[in-house]
Short mmCIF file of C-alpha atoms and ligand atoms in Angstrom, two decimals:
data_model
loop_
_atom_site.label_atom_id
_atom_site.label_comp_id
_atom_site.label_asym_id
_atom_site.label_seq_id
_atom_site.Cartn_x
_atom_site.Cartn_y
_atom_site.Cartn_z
CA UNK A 109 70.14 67.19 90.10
CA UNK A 110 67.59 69.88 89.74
CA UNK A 111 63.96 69.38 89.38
CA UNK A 112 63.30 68.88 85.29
CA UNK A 113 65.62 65.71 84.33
CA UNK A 114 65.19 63.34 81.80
CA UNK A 115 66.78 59.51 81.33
CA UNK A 116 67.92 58.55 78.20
CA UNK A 117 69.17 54.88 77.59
CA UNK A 118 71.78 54.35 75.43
CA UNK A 119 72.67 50.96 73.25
CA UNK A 120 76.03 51.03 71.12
CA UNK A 121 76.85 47.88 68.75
CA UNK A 122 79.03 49.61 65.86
CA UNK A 123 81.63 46.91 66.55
CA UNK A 124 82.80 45.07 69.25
CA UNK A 125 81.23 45.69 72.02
CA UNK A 126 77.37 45.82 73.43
CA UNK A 127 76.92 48.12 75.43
CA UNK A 128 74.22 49.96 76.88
CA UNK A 129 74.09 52.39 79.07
CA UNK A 130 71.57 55.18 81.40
CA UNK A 131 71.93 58.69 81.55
CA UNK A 132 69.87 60.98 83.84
CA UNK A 133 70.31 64.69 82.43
CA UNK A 134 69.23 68.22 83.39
CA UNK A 135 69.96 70.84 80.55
CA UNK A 136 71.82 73.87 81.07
CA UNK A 137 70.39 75.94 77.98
CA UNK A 138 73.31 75.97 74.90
CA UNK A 139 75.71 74.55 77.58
CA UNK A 140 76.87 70.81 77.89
CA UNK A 141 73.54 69.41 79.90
CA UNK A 142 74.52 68.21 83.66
CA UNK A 143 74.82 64.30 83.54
CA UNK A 144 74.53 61.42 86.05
CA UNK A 145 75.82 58.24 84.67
CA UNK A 146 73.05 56.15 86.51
CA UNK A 147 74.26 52.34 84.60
CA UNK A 148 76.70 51.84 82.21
CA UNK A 149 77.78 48.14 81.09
CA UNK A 150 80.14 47.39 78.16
CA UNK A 151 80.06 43.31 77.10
CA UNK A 152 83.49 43.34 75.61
CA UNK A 153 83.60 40.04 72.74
CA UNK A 154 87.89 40.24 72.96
CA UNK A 155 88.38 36.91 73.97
CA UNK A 156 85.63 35.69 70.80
CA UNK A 157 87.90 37.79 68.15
CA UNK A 158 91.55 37.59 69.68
CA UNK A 159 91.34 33.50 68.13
CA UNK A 160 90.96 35.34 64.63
CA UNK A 161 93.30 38.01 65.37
CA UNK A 162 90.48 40.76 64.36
CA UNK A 163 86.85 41.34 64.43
CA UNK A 164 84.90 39.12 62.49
CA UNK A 165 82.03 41.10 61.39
CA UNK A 166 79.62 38.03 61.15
CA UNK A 167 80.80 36.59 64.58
CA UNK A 168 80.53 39.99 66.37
CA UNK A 169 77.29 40.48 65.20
CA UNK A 170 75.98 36.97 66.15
CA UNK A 171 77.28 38.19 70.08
CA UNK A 172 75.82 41.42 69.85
CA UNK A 173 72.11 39.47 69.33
CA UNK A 174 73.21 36.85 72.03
CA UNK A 175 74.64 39.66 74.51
CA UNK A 176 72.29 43.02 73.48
CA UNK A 177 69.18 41.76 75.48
CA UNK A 178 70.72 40.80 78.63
CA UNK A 179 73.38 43.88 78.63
CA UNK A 180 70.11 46.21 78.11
CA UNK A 181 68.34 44.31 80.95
CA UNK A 182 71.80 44.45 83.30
CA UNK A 183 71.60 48.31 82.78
CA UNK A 184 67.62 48.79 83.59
CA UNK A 185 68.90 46.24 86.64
CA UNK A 186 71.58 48.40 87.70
CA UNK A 187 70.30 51.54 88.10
CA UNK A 188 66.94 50.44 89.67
CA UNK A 189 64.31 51.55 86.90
CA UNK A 190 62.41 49.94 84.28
CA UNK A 191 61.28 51.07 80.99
CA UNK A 192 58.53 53.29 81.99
CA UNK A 193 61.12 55.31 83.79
CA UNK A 194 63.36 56.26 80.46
CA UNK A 195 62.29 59.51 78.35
CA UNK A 196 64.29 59.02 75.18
CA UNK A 197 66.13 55.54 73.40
CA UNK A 198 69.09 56.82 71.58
CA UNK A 199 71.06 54.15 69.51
CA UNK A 200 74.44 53.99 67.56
CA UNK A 201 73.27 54.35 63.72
CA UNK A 202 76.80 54.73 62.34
CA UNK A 203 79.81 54.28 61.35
CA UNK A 204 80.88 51.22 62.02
CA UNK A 205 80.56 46.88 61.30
CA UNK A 206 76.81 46.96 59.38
CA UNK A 207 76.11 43.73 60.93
CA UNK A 208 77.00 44.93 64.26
CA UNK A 209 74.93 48.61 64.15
CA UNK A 210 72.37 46.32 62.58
CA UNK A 211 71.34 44.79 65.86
CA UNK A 212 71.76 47.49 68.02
CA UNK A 213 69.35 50.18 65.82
CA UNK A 214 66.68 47.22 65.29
CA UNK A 215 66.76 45.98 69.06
CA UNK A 216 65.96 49.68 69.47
CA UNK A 217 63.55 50.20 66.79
CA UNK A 218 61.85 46.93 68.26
CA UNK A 219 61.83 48.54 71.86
CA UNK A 220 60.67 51.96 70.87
CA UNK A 221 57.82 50.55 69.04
CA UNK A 222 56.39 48.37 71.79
CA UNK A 223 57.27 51.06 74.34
CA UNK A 224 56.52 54.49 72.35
CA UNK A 225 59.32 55.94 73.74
CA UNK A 226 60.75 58.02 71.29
CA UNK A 227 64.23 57.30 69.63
CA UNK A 228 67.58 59.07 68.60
CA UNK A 229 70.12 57.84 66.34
CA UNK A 230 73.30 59.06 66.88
CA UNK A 231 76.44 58.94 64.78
CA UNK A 232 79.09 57.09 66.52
CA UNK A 233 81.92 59.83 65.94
CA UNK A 234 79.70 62.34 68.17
CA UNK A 235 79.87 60.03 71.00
CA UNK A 236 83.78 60.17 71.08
CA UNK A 237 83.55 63.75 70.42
CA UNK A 238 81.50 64.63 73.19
CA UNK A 239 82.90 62.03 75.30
CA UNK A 240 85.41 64.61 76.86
CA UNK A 241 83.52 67.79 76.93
CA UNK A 242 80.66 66.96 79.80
CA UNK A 243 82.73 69.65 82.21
CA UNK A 244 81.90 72.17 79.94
CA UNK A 245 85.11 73.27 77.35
CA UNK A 246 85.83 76.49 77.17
CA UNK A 247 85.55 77.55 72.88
CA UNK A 248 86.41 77.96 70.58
CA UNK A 249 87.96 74.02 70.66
CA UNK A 250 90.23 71.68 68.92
CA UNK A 251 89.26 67.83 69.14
CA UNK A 252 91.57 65.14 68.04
CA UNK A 253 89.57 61.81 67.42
CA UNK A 254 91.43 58.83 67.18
CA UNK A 255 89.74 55.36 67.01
CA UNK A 256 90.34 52.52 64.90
CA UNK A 257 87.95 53.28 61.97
CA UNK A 258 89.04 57.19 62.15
CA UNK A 259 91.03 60.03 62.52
CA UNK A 260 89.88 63.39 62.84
CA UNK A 261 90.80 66.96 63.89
CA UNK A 262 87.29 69.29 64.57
CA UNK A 263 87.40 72.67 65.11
CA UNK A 264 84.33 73.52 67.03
CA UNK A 265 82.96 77.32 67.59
CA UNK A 266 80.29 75.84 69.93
CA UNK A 267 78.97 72.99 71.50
CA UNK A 268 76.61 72.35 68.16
CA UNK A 269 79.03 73.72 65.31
CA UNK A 270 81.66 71.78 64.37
CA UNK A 271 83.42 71.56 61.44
CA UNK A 272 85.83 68.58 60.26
CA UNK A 273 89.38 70.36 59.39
CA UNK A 274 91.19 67.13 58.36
CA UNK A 275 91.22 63.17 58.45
CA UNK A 276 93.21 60.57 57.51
CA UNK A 277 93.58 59.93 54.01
CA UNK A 278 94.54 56.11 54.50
CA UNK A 279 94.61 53.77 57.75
CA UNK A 280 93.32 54.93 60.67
CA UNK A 281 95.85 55.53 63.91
CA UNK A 282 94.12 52.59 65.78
CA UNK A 283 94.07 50.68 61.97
CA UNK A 284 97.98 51.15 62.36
CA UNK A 285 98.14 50.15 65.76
CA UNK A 286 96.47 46.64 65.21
CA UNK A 287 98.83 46.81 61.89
CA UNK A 288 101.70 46.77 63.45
CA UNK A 289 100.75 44.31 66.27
CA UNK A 290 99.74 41.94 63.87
CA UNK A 291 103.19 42.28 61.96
CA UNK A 292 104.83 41.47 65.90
CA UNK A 293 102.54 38.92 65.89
CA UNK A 294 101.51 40.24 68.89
CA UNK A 295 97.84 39.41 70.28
CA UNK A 296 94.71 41.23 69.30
CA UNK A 297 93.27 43.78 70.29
CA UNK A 298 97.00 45.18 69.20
CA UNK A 299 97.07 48.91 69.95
CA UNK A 300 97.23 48.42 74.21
CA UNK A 301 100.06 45.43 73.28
CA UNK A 302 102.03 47.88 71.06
CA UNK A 303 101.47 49.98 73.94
CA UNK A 304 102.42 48.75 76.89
CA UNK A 305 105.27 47.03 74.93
CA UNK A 306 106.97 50.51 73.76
CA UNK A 307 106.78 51.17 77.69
CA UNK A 308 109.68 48.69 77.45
CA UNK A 309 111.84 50.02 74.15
CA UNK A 310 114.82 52.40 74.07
CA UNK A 311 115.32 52.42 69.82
CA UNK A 312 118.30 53.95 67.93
CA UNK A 313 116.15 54.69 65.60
CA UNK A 314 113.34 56.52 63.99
CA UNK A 315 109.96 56.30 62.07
CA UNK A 316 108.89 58.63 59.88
CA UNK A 317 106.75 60.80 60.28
CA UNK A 318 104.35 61.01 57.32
CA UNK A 319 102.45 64.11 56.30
CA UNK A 320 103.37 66.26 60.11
CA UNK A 321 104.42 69.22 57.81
CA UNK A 322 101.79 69.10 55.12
CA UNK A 323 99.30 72.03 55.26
CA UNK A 324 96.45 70.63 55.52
CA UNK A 325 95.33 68.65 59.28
CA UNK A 326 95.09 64.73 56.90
CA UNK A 327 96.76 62.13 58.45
CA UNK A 328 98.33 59.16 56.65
CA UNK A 329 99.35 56.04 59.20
CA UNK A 330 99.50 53.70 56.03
CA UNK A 331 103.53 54.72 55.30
CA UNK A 332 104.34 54.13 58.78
CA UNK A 333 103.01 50.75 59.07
CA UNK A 334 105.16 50.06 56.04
CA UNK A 335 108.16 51.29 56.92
CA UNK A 336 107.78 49.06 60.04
CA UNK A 337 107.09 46.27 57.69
CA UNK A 338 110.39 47.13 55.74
CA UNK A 339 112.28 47.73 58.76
CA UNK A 340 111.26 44.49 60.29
CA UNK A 341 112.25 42.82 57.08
CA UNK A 342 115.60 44.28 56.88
CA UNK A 343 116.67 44.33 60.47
CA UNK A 344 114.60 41.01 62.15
CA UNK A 345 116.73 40.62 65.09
CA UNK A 346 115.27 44.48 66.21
CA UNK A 347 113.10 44.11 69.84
CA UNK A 348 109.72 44.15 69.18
CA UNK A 349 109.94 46.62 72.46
CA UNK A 350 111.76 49.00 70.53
CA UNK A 351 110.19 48.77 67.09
CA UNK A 352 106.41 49.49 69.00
CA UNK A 353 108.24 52.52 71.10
CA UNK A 354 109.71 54.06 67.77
CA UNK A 355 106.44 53.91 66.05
CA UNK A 356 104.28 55.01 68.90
CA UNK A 357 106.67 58.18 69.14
CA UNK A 358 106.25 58.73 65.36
CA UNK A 359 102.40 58.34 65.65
CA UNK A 360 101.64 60.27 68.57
CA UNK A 361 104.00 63.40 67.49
CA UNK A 362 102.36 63.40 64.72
CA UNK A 363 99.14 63.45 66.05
CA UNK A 364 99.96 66.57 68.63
CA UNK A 365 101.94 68.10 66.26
CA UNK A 366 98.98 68.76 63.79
CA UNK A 367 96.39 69.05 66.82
CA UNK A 368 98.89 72.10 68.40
CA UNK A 369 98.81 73.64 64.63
CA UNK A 370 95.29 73.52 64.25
CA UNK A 371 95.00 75.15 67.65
CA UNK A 372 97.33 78.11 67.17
CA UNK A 373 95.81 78.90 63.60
CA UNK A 374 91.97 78.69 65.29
CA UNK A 375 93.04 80.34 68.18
CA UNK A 376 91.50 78.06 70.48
CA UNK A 377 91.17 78.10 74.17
CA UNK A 378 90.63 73.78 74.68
CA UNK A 379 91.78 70.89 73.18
CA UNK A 380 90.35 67.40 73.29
CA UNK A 381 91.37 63.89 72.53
CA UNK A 382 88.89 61.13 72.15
CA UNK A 383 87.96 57.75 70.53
CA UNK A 384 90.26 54.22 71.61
CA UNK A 385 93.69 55.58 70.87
CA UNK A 386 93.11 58.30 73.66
CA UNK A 387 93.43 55.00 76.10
CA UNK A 388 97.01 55.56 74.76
CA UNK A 389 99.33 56.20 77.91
CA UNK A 390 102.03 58.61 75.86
CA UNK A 391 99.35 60.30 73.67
CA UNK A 392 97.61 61.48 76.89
CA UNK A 393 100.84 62.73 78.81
CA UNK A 394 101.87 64.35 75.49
CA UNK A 395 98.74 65.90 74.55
CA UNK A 396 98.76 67.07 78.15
CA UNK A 397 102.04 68.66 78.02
CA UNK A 398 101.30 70.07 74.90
CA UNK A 399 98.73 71.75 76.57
CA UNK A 400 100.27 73.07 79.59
CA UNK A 401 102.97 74.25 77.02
CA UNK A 402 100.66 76.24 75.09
CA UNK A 403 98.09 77.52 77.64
CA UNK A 404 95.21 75.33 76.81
CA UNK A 405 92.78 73.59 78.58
CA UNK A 406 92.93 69.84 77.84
CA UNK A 407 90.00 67.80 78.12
CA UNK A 408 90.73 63.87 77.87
CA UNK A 409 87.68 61.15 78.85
CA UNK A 410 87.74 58.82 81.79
CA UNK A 411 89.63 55.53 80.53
CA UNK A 412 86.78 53.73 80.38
CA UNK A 413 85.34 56.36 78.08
CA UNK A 414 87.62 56.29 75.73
CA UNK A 415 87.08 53.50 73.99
CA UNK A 416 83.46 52.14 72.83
CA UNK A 417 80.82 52.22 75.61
CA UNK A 418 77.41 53.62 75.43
CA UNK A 419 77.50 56.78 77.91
CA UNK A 420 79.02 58.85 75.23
CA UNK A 421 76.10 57.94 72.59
CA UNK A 422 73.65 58.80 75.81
CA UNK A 423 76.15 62.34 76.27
CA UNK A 424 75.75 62.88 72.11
CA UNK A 425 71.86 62.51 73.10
CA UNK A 426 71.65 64.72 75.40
CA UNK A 427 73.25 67.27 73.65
CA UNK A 428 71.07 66.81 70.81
CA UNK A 429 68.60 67.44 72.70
CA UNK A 430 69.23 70.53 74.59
CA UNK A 431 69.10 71.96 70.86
CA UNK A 432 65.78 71.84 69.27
CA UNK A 433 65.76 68.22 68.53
CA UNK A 434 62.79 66.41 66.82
CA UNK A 435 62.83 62.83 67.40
CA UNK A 436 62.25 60.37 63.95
CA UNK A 437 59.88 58.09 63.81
CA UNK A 438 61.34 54.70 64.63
CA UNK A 439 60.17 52.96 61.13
CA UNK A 440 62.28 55.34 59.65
CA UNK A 441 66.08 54.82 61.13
CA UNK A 442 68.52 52.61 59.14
CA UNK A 443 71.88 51.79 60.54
CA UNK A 444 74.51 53.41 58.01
CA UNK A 445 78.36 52.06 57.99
CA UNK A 446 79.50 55.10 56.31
CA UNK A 447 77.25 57.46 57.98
CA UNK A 448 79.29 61.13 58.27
CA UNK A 449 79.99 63.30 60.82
O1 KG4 B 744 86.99 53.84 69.51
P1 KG4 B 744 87.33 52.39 69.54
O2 KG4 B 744 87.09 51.61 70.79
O3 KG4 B 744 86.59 51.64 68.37
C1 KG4 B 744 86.37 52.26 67.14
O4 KG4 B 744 85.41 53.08 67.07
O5 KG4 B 744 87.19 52.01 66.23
O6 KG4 B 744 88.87 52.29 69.10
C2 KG4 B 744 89.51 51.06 68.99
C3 KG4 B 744 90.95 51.31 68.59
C4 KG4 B 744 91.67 50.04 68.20
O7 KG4 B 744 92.37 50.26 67.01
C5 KG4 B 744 92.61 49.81 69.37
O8 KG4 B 744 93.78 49.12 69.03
C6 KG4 B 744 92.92 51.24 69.77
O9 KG4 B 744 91.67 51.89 69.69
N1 KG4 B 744 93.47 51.32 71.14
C7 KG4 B 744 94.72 51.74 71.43
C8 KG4 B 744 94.88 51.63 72.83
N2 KG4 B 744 93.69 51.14 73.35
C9 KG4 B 744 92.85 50.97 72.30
N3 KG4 B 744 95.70 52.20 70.62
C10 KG4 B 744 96.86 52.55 71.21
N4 KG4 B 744 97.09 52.46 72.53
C11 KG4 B 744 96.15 52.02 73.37
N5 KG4 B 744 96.38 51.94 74.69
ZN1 ZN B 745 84.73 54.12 68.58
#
């Protein structure tokens, strides 16, 4: 890297997972700044949740204060530095678990206090947005954000102005991932078991599709997980191979059908998918084909980026700041659950 670079560590607790990771980054004026992933480690609490079959918001959080000080000192460890060598904090204030983002914004509150190194909260959503777009999109740009609290489609005209042109109006694509699992009884976390299961199915039959010619870019996943629940109760003796194939095919052509809209209407020269579905094998081969199709550049994260980590809070920071940012005084952050994009 050039000569002027900053580090910025990163802690993320919205909901399952500490993590915490380093960033060293040179900015590139309005472009996406150049970024050297220097640590980056991700204490996953699966094993804790997959007895209850689903986060429990008290028992995640209790991990997160047992994991968040030895994940932060793992990442300092890592990457060879110490705290007098990192510039900015930035920390997950939202959405997500409040217990969970409770942890993570105090532990950083706590550190930038006794440090003085200034602190950035960053909405969680950014992360995943951004999370694709470090090799510099070409805009204007379509990104599809699918995670398990959200869905989203975001036309941006730059790298700072973005605007939200739908969500989904009930469950969340990941929500109806985990839905179905749980209705297979399959284990938690469900949406990589539906997954890799459909990899398996060849169905004579279809979902529906719910909403893919409305208007508007909503999503709804809620009808689809129900008429999985119907179908189950009519037909039992269907595969549970074939049952997660025809409802990944009905969710993910959904989901590039209204992403493909959005980009012909915008006229848009990139497309990006982010957040934990994007871990999705068929949603990324689709999404790329889609692409190719339609003359677009696609831009999908790194697996391990795609679902929650801390580099792509750091890569929202440093974007913040290669605009203008002020940094807040610490005493004044509060995690938010509902915090918006
Ligand atoms: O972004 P993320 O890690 O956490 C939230 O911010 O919600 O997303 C988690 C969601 C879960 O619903 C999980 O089932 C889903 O991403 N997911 C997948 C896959 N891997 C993770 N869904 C479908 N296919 C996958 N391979
Ligand atoms: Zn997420």
């Amino acid at each position: 890297m050039g000569q002027k670079t900053i580090k910025i560590l990163a802690i993320e607790t919205s909901c399952d997972e500490t993590a915490a990771a380093i960033l060293e980054v040179e900015f590139k004026g309005k472009n996406f700044p150049a970024i050297k992933t220097l640590s980056s480690v991700v204490k996953s609490q699966i094993p804790l949740h997959a007895k209850m079959g689903g986060v429990v918001p008290e028992t995640a959080a209790r991990a997160h204060v047992k994991n968040i000080l030895p994940v932060v000192e793992k990442t300092l460890l890592d990457a060879n530095l110490n705290l007098s060598n990192i510039d900015y904090i930035a920390v997950t204030q939202g959405p997500g678990l409040i217990p969970s983002l409770i942890i993570g914004v105090e532990f950083a509150k706590a550190l930038s206090l006794a440090t003085g190194i200034p602190i950035i909260p960053i909405n969680h959503m950014l992360g995943h947005l951004y999370s694709p777009l470090a090799e510099g999109a070409p805009f204007p740009h379509i990104a599809l954000i699918v995670s398990g609290g959200h869905t989203m489609l975001v036309l941006m005209k730059n790298l700072h102005n973005y605007k939200i042109l739908g969500q989904t109006v009930d469950d969340a694509a990941g929500e109806a991932f985990d839905k179905v699992a749980k209705l297979l009884k399959l284990p938690y976390p469900g949406g990589p078991e539906v997954s890799k299961l459909a990899e398996q199915g060849r169905p004579t039959f279809e979902f529906p599709r719910p909403m893919i010619n409305s208007k508007d870019y909503n999503f709804s996943f809620a009808g689809l997980k129900t008429a999985v629940l119907y179908f189950l109760r009519d037909h039992p003796k269907t595969k549970p191979a074939d049952i997660c194939k025809a409802f990944e095919d009905a969710a993910v052509d959904v989901l590039i059908t209204k992403t493909l809209r959005a980009a012909k209407q915008y006229k848009t020269k990139s497309v990006s998918l982010s957040g934990g579905v994007s871990a999705n094998k068929k949603l990324r081969q689709d999404l790329r084909d889609m692409c190719k199709q339609n003359n677009l550049d696609c831009f999908i994260p790194k697996r391990h980026l795609s679902t929650d980590n801390a580099e792509m809070i750091a890569m929202a920071a440093a974007v913040k700041l290669s605009q203008d940012y002020k940094p807040i005084k610490a005493n004044k952050i509060k995690a938010n659950p509902n915090l918006a994009l």
